[in-house]
PDB file of C-alpha atoms in Angstrom:
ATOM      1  CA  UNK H   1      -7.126  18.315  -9.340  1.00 52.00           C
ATOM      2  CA  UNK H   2      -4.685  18.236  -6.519  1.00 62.00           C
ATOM      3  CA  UNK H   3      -2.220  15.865  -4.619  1.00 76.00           C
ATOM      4  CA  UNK H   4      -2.593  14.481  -1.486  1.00 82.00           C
ATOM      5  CA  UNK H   5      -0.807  11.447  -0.201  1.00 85.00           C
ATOM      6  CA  UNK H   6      -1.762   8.280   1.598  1.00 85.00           C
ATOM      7  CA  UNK H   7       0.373   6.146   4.026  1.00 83.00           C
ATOM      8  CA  UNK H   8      -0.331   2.037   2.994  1.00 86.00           C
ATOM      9  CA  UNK H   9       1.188  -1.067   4.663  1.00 84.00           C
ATOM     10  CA  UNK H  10       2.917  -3.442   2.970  1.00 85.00           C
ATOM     11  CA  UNK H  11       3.790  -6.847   4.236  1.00 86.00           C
ATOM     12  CA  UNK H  12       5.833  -9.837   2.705  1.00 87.00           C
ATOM     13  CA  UNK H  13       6.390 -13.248   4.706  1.00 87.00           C
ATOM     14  CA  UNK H  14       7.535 -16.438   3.277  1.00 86.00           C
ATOM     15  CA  UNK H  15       5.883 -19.070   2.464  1.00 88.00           C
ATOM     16  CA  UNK H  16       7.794 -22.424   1.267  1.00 90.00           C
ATOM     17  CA  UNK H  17       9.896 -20.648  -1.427  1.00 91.00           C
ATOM     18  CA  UNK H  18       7.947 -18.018  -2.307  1.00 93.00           C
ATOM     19  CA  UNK H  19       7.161 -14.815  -0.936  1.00 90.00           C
ATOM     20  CA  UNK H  20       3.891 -13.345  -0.435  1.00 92.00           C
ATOM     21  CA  UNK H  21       3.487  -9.758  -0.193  1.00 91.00           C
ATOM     22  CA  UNK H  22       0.087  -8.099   0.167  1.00 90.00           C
ATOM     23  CA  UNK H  23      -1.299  -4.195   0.673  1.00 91.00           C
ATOM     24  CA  UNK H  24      -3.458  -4.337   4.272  1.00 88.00           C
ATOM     25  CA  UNK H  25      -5.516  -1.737   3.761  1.00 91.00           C
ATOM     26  CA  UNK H  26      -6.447  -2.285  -0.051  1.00 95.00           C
ATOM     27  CA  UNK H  27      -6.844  -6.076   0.094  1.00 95.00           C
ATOM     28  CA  UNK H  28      -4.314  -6.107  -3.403  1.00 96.00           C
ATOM     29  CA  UNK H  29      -1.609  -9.284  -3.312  1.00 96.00           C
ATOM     30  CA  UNK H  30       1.460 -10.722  -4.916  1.00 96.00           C
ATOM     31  CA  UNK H  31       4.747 -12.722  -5.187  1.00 95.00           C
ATOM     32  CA  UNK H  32       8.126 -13.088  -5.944  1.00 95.00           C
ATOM     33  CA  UNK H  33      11.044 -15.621  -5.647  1.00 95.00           C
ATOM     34  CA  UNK H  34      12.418 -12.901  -2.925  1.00 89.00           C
ATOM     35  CA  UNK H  35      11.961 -10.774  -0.668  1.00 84.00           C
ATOM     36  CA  UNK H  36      12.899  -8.316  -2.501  1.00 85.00           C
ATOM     37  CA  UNK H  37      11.119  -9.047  -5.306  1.00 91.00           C
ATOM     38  CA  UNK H  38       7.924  -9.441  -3.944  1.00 90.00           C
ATOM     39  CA  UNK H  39       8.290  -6.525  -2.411  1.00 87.00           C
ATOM     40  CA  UNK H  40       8.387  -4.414  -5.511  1.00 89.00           C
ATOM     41  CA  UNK H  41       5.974  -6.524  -7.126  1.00 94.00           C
ATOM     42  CA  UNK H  42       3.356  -5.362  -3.882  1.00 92.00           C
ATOM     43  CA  UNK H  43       4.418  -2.035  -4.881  1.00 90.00           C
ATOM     44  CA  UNK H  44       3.906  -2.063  -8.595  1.00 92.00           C
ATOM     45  CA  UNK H  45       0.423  -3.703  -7.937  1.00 95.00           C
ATOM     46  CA  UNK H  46      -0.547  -1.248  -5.060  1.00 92.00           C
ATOM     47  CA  UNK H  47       0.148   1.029  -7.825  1.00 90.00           C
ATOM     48  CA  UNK H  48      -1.725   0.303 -10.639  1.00 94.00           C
ATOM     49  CA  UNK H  49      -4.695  -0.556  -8.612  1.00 94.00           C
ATOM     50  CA  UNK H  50      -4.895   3.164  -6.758  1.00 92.00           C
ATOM     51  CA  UNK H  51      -4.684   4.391 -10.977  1.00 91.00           C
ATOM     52  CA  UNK H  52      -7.732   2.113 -11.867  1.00 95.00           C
ATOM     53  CA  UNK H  53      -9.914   3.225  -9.096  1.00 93.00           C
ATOM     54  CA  UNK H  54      -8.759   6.697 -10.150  1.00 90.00           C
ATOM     55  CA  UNK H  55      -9.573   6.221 -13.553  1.00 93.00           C
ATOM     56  CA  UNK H  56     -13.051   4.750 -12.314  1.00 95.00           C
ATOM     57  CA  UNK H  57     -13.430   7.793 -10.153  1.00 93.00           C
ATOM     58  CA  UNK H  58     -13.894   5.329  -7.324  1.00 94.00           C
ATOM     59  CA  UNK H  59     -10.928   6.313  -5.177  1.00 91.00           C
ATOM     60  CA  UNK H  60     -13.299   8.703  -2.755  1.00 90.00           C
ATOM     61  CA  UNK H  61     -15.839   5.908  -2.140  1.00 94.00           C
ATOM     62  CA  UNK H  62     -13.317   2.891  -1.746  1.00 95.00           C
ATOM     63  CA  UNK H  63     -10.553   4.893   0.456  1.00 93.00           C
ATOM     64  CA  UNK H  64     -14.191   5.913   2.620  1.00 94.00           C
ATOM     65  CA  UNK H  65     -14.821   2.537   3.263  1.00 95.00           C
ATOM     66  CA  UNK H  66     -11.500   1.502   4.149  1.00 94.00           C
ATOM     67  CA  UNK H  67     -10.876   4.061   6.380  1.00 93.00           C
ATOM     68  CA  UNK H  68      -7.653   5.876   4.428  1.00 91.00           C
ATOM     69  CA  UNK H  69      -6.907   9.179   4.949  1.00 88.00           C
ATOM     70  CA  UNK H  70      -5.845  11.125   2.455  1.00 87.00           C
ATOM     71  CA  UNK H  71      -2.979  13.987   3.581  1.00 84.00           C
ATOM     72  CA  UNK H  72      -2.272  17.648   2.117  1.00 83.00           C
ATOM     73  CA  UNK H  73       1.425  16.646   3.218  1.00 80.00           C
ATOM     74  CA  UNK H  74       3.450  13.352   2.922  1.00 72.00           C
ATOM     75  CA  UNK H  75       4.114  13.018   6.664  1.00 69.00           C
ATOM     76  CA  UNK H  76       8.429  13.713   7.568  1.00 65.00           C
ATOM     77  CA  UNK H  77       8.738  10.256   8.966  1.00 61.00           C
ATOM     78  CA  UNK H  78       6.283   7.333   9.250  1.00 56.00           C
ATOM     79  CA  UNK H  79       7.029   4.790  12.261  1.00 55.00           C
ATOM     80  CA  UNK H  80       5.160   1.806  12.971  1.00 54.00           C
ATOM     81  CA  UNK H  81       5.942  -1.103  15.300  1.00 51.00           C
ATOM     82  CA  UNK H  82       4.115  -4.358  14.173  1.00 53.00           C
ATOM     83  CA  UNK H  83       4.328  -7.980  15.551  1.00 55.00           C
ATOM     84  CA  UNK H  84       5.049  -9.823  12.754  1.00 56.00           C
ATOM     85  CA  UNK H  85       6.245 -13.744  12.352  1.00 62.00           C
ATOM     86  CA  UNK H  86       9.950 -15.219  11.700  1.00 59.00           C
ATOM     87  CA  UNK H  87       9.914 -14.875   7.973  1.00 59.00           C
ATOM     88  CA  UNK H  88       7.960 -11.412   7.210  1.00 61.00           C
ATOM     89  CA  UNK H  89       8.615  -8.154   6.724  1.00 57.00           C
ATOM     90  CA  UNK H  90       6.087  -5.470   7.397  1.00 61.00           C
ATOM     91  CA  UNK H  91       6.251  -1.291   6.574  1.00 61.00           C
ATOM     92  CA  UNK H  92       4.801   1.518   6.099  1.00 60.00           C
ATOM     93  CA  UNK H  93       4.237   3.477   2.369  1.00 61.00           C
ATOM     94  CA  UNK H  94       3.523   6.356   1.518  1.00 60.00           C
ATOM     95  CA  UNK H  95       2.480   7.136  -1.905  1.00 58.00           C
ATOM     96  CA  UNK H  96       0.946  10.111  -3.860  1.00 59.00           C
ATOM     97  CA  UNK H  97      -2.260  10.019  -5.029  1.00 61.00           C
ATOM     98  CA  UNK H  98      -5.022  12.274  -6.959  1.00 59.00           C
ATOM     99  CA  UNK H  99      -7.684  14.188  -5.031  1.00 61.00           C
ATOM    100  CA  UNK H 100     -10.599  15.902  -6.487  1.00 55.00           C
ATOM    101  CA  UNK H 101     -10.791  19.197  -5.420  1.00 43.00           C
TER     102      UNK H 101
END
């Protein structure tokens, strides 16, 4: 088993007085009371979903079908430039993840 790592975006906007932050590419969502929160709440839930479709040994077959592409190398800077609406925030994250050799 080896490392590789995969680049995910995250994206928070506000809604009322909550904030909604969701993972794009995996379709995973959640909350907080700021924007700071639901930031690392996105994260921690981005998280533990890539280790349950690890654990299922599904990560090959879903990152297929979503079109991630899994690196050797976490890339030395990620830049994105997104239209986004008064209220969100939107970036890039890269994360390490298992690959089966």
């Amino acid at each position: 088993m080896t490392d590789g790592f995969i680049t995910l975006t995250l994206e928070v906007t506000e809604e009322g007085k909550q904030f909604v932050s969701r993972c794009k590419e995996l379709d995973v969502t959640s909350c907080g009371d700021s924007l700071d929160e639901a930031m690392e709440n996105i994260r921690k839930a981005t998280l533990q979903y890539l280790n349950a479709i690890h654990e299922l040994g599904e990560s090959p077959r879903i990152f297929k079908e979503k079109g991630i592409v899994i690196r050797k190398r976490a890339p030395a800077t990620v830049r994105r430039e997104y239209r986004v609406s008064p209220g969100s925030l939107v970036g890039p994250y890269v994360t390490r993840v298992p690959v089966t050799a």
